[in-house]
CSV table of N, CA and C in Angstrom, one decimal:
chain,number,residue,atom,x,y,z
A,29,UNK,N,11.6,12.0,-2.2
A,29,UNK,CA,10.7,12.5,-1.1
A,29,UNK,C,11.0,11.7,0.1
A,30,UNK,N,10.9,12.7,1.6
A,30,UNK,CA,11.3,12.2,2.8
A,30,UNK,C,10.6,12.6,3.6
A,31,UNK,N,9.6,11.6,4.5
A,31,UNK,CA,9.1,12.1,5.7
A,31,UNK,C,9.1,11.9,6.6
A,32,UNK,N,8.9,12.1,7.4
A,32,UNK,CA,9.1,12.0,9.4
A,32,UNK,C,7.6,12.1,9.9
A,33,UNK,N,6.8,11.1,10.4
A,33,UNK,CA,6.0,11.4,11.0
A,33,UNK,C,5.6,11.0,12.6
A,34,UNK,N,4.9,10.6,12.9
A,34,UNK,CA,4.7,9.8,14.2
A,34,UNK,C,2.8,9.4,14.2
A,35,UNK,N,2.2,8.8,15.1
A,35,UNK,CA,1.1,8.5,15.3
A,35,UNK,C,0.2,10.2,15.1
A,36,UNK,N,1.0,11.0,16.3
A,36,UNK,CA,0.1,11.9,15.9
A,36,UNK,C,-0.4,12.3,14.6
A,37,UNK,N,0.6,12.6,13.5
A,37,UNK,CA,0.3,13.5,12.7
A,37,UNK,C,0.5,12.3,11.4
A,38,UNK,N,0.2,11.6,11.5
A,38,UNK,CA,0.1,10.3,10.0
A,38,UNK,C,-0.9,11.0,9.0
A,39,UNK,N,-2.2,11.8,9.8
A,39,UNK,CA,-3.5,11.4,8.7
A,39,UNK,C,-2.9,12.8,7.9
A,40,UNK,N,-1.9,13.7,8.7
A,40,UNK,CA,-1.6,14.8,7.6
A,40,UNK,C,-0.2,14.2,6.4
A,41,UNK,N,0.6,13.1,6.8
A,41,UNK,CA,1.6,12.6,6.4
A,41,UNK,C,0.3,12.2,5.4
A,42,UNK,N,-0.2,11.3,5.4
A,42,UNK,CA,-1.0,10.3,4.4
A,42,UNK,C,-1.3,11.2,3.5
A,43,UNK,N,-2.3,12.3,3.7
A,43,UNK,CA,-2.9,13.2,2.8
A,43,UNK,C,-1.7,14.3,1.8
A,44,UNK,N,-0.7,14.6,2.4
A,44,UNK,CA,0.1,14.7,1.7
A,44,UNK,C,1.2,14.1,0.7
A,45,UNK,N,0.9,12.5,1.3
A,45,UNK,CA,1.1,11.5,0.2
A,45,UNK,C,0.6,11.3,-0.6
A,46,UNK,N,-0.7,11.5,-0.8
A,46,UNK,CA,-2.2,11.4,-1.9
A,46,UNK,C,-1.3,12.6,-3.0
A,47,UNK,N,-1.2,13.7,-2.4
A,47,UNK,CA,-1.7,14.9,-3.0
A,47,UNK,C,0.0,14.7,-3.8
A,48,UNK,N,1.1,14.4,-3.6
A,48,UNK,CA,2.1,14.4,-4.3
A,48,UNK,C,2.2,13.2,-4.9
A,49,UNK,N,1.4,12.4,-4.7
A,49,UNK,CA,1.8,11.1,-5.7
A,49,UNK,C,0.3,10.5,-6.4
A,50,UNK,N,-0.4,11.4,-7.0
A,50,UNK,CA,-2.0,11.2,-7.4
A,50,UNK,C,-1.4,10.4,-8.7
A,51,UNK,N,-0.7,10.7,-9.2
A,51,UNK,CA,-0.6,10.1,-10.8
A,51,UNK,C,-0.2,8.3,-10.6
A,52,UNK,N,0.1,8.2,-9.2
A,52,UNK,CA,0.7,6.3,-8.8
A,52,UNK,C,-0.4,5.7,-8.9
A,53,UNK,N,-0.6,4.4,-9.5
A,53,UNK,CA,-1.6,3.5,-9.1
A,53,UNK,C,-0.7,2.6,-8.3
A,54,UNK,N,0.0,1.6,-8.3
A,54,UNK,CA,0.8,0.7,-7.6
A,54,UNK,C,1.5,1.4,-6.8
A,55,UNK,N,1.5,1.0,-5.7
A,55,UNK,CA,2.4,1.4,-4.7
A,55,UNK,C,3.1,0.1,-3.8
A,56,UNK,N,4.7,0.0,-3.7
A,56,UNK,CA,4.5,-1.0,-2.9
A,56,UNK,C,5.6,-1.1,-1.9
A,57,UNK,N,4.8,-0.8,-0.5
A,57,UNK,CA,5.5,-0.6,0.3
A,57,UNK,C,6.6,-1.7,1.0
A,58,UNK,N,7.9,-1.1,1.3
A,58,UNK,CA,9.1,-2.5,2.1
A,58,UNK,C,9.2,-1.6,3.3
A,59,UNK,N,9.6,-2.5,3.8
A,59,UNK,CA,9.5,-2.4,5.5
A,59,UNK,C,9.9,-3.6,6.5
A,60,UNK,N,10.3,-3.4,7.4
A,60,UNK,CA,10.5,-4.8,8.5
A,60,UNK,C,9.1,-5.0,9.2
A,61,UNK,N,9.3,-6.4,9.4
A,61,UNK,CA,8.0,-6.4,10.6
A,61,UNK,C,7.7,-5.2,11.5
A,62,UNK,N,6.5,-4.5,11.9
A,62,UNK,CA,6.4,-3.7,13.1
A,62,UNK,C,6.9,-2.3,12.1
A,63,UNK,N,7.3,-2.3,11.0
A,63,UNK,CA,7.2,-0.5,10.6
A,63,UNK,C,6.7,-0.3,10.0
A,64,UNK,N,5.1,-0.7,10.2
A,64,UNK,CA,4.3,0.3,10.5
A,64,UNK,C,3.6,0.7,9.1
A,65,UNK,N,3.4,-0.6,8.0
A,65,UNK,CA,3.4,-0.5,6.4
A,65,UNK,C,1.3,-0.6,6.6
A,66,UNK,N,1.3,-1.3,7.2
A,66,UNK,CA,-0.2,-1.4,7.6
A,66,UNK,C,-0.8,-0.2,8.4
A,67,UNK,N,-0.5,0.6,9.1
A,67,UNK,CA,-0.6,1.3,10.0
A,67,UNK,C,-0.8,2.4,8.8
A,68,UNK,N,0.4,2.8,8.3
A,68,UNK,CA,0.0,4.0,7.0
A,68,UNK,C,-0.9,3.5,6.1
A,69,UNK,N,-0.9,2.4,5.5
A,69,UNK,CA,-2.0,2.5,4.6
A,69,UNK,C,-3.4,2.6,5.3
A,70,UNK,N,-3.5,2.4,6.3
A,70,UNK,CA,-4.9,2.3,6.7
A,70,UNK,C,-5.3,3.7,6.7
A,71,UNK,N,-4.1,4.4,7.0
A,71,UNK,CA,-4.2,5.7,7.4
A,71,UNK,C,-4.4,7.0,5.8
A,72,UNK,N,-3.7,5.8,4.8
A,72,UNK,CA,-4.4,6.1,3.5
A,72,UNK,C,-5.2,6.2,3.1
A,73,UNK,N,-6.5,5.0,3.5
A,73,UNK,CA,-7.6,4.7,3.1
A,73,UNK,C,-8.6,5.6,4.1
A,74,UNK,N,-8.0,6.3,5.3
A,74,UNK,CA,-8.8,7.1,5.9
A,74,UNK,C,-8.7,8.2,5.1
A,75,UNK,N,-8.0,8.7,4.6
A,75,UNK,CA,-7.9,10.1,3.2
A,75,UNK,C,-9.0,9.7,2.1
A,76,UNK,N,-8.8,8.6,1.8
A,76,UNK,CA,-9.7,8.3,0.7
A,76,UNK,C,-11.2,7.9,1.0
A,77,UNK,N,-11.1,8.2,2.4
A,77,UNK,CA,-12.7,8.4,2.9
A,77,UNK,C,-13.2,6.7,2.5
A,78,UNK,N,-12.4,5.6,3.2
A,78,UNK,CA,-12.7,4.2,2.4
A,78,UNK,C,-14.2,3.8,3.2
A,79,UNK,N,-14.9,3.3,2.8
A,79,UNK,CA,-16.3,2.7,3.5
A,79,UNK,C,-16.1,1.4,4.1
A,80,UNK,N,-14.8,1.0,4.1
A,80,UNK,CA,-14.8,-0.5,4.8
A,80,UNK,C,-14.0,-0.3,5.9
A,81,UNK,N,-14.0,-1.8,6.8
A,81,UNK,CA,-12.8,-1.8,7.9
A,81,UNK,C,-11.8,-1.9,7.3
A,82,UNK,N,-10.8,-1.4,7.3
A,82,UNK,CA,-9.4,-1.6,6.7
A,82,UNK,C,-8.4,-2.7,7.6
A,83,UNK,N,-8.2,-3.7,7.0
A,83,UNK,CA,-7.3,-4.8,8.3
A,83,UNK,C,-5.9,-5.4,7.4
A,84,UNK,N,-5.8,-6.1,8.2
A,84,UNK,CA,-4.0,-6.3,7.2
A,84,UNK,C,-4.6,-7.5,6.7
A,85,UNK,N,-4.3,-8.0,5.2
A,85,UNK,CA,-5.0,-8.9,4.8
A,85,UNK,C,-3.9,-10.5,4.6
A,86,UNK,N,-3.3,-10.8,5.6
A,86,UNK,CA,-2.5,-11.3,6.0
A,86,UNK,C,-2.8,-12.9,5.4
A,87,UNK,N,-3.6,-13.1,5.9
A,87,UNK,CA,-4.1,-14.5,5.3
A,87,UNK,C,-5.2,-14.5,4.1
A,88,UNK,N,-5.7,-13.2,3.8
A,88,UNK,CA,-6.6,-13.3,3.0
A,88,UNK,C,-5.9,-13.2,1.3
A,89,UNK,N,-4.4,-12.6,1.5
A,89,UNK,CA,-3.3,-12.0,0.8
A,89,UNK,C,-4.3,-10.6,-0.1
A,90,UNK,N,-5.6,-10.3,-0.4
A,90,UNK,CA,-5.9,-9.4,-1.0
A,90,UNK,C,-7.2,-9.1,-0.5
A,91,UNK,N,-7.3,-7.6,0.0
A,91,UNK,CA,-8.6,-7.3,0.8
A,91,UNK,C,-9.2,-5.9,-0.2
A,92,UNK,N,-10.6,-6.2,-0.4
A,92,UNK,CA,-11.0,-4.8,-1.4
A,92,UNK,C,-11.4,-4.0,-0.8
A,93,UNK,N,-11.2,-2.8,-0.9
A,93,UNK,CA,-12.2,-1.7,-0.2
A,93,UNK,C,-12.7,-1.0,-1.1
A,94,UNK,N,-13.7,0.3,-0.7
A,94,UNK,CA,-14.2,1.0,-1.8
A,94,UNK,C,-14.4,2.7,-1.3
A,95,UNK,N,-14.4,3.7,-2.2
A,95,UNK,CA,-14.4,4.9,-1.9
A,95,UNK,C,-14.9,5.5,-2.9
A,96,UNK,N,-15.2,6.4,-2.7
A,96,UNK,CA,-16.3,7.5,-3.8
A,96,UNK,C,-15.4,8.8,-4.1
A,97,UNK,N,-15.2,8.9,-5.5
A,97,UNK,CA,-14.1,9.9,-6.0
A,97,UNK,C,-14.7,10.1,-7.2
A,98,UNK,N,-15.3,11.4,-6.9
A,98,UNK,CA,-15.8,12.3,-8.4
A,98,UNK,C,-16.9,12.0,-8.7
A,99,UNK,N,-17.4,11.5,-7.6
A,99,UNK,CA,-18.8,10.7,-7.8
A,99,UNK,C,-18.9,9.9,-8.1
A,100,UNK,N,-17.7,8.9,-8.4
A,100,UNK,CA,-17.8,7.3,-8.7
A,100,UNK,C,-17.1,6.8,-7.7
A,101,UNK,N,-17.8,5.5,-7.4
A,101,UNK,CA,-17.1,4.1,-6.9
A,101,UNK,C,-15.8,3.9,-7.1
A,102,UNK,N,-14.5,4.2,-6.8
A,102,UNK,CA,-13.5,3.3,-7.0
A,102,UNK,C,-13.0,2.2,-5.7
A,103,UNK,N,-11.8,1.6,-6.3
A,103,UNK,CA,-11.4,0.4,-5.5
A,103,UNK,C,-10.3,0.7,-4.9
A,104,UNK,N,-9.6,0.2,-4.2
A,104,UNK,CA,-8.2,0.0,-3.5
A,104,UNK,C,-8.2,-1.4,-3.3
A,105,UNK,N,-7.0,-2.3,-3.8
A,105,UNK,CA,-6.7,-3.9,-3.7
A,105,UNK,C,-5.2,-3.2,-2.3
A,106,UNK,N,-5.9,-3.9,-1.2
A,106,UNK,CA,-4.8,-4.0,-0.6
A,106,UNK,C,-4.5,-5.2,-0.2
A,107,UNK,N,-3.1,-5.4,-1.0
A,107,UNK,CA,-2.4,-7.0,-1.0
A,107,UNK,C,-1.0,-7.0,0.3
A,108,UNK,N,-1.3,-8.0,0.5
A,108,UNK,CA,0.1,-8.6,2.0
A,108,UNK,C,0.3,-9.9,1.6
A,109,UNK,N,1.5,-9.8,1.0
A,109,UNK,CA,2.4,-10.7,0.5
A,109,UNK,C,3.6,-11.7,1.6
A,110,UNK,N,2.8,-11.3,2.6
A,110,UNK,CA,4.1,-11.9,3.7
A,110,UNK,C,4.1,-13.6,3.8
A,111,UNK,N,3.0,-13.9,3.8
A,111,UNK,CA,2.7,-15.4,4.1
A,111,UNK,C,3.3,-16.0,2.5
A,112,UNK,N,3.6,-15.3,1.2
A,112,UNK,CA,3.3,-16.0,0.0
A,112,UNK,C,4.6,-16.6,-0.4
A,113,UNK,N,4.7,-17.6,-0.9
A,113,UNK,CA,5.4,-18.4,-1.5
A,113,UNK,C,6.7,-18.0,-1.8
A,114,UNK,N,6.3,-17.9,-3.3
A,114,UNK,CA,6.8,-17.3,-4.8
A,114,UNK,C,6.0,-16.8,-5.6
A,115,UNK,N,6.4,-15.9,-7.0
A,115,UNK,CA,5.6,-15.6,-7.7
A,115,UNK,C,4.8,-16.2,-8.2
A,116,UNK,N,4.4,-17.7,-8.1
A,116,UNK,CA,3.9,-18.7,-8.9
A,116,UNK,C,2.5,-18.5,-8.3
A,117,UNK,N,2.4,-18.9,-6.6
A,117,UNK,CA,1.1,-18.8,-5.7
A,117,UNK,C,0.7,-17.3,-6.0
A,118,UNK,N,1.4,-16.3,-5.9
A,118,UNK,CA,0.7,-14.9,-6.3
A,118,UNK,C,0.6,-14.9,-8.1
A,119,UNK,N,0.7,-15.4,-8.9
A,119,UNK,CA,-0.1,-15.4,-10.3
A,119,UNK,C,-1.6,-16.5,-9.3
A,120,UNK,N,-1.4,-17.6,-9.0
A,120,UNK,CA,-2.3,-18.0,-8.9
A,120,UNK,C,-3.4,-17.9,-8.5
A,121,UNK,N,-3.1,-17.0,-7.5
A,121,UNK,CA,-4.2,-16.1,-6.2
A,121,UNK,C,-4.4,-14.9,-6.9
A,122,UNK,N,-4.0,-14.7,-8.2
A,122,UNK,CA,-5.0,-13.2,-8.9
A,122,UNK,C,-4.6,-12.2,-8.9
A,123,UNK,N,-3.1,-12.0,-8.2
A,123,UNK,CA,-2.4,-10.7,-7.9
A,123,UNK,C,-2.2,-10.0,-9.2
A,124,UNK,N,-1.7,-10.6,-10.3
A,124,UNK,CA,-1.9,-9.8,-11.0
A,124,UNK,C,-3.4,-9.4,-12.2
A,125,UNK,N,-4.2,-9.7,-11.8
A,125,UNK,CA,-5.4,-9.2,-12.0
A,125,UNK,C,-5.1,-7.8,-11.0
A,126,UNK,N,-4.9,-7.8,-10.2
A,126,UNK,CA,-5.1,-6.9,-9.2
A,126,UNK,C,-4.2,-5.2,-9.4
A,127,UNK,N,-2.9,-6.3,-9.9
A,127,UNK,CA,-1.9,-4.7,-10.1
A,127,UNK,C,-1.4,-4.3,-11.6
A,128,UNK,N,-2.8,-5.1,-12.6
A,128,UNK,CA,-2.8,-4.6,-14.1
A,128,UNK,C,-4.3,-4.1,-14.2
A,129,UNK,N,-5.3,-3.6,-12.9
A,129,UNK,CA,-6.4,-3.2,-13.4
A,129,UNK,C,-6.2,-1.7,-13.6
A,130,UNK,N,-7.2,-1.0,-13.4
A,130,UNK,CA,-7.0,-0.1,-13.2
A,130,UNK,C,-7.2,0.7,-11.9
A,131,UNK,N,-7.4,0.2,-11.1
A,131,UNK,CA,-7.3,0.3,-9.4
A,131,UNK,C,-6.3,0.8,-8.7
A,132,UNK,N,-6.4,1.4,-7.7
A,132,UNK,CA,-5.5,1.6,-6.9
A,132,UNK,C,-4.7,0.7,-6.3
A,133,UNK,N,-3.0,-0.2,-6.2
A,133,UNK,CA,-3.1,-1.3,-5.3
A,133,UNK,C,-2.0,-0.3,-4.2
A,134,UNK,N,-1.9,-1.3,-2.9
A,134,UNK,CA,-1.2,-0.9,-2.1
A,134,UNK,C,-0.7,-2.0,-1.6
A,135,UNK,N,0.5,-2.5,-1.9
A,135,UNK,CA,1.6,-3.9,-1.3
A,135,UNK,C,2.2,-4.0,-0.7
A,136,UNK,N,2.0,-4.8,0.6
A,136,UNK,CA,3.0,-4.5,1.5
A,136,UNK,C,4.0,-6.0,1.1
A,137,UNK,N,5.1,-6.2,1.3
A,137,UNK,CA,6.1,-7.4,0.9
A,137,UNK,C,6.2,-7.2,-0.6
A,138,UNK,N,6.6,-6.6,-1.0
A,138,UNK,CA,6.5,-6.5,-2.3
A,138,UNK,C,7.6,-7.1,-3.2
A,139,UNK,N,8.7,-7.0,-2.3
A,139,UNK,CA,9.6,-7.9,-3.1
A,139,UNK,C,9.9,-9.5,-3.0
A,140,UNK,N,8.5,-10.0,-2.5
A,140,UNK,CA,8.5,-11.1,-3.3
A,140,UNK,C,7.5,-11.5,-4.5
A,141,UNK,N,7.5,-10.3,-5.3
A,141,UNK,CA,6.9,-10.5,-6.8
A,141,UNK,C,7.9,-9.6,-7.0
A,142,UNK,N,8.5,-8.7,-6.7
A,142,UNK,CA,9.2,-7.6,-7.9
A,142,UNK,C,9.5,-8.0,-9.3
A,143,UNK,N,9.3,-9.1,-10.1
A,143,UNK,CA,9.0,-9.1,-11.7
A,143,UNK,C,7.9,-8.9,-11.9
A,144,UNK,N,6.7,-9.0,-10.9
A,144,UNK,CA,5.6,-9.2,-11.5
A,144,UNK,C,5.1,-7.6,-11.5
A,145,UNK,N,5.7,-6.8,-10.8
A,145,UNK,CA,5.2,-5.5,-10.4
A,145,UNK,C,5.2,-4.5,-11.8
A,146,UNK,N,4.1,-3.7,-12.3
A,146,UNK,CA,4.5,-2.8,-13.1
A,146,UNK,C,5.7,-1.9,-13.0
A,147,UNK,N,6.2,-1.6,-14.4
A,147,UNK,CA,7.9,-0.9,-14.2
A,147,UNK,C,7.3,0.9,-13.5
A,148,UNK,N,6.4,1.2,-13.6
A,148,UNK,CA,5.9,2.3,-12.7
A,148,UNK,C,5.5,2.3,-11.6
A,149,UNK,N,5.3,1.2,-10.8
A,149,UNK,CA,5.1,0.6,-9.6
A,149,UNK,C,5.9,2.3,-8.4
A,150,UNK,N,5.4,2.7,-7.8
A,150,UNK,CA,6.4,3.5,-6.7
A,150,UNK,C,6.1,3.0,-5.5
A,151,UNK,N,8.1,2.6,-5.3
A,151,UNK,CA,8.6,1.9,-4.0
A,151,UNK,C,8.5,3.1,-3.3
A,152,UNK,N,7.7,2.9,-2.2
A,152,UNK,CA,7.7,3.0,-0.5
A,152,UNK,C,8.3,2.3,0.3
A,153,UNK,N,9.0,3.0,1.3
A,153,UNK,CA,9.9,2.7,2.2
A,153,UNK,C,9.9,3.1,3.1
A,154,UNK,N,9.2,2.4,4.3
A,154,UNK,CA,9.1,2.6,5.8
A,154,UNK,C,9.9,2.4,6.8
A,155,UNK,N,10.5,3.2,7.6
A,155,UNK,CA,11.8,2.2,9.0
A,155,UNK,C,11.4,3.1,10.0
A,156,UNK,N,11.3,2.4,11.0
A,156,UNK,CA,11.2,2.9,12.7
A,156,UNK,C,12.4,4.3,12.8
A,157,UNK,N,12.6,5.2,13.3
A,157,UNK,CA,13.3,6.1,13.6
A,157,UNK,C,13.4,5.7,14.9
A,158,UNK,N,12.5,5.3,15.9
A,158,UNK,CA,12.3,5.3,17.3
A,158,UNK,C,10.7,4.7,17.8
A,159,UNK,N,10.6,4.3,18.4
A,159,UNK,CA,9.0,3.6,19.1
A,159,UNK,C,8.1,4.5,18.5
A,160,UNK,N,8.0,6.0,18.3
A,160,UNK,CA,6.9,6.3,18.0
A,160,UNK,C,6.9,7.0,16.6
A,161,UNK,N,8.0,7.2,15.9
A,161,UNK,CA,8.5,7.5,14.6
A,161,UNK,C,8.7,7.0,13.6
A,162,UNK,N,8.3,7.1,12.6
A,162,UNK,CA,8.6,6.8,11.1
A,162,UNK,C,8.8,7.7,9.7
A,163,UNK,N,10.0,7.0,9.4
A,163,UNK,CA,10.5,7.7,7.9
A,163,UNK,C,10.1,7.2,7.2
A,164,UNK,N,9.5,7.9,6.1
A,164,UNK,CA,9.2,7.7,4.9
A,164,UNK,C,9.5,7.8,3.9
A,165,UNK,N,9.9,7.1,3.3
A,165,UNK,CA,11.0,7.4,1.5
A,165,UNK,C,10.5,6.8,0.1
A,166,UNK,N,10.7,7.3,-0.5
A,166,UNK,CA,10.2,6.9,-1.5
A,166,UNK,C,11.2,6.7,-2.7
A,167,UNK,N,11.8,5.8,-3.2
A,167,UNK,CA,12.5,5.6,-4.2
A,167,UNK,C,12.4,4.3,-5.2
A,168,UNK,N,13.7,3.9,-6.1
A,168,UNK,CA,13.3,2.3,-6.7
A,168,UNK,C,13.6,1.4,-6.0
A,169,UNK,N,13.2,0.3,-6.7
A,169,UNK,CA,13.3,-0.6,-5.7
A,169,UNK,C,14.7,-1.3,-5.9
């Protein structure tokens, strides 16, 4: 799967990310600085109707949010692996509590755990096309 979007049209890009990849719990997005891996997910968590601020959890490495689906509570762990070590500080910091629950996660840096990641895990792949564009791909990692 390949998409092209820009600022305008994300919240229809996101929602038709939902709708073709409902069966993913892990997701974990690669990307360079500035493409824009925060920017989509937030734009995820606006599909999912999330009840919190959505922010890049940069120093916090794991921020929870919550949404109401089917009439229950569920979660979204959105983890930002940029500041982190090795896999050693992310076992230690609970990450994998986070992408063996049953939750939704969304990772940005992800390949600095890729052992720790479920083998179902779907890689997301974000790159600038141009200042206001982004491609979306989705393949392994």
């Amino acid at each position: 799967m390949q998409k092209i979007y820009t600022l305008n049209n994300i919240e229809k890009a996101a929602q038709e990310f939902w709708v073709e990849n409902d069966q993913s719990r892990v997701f974990a997005f690669h990307g360079s600085m500035g493409a824009g891996k925060t920017t989509f997910i937030h734009a995820l968590c606006d599909q999912k109707k999330v009840m919190d601020v959505v922010s890049s959890p940069t120093f916090s490495l794991i921020n929870e949010y919550y949404f109401e689906e089917n009439g229950e509570e569920q979660k979204i762990y959105h983890i930002d692996l940029y500041r982190l070590k090795d896999e050693e500080e992310a076992i230690q910091a609970g990450i994998e509590d986070c992408i063996y629950s049953i939750h939704i996660c969304l990772i940005e840096w992800p390949e600095k755990i890729i052992k720790l990641l479920p083998a179902d895990s779907l890689h997301v792949y974000i790159e600038p096309v141009d200042s206001q564009t982004r491609r979306l791909s989705i393949g392994d990692n």
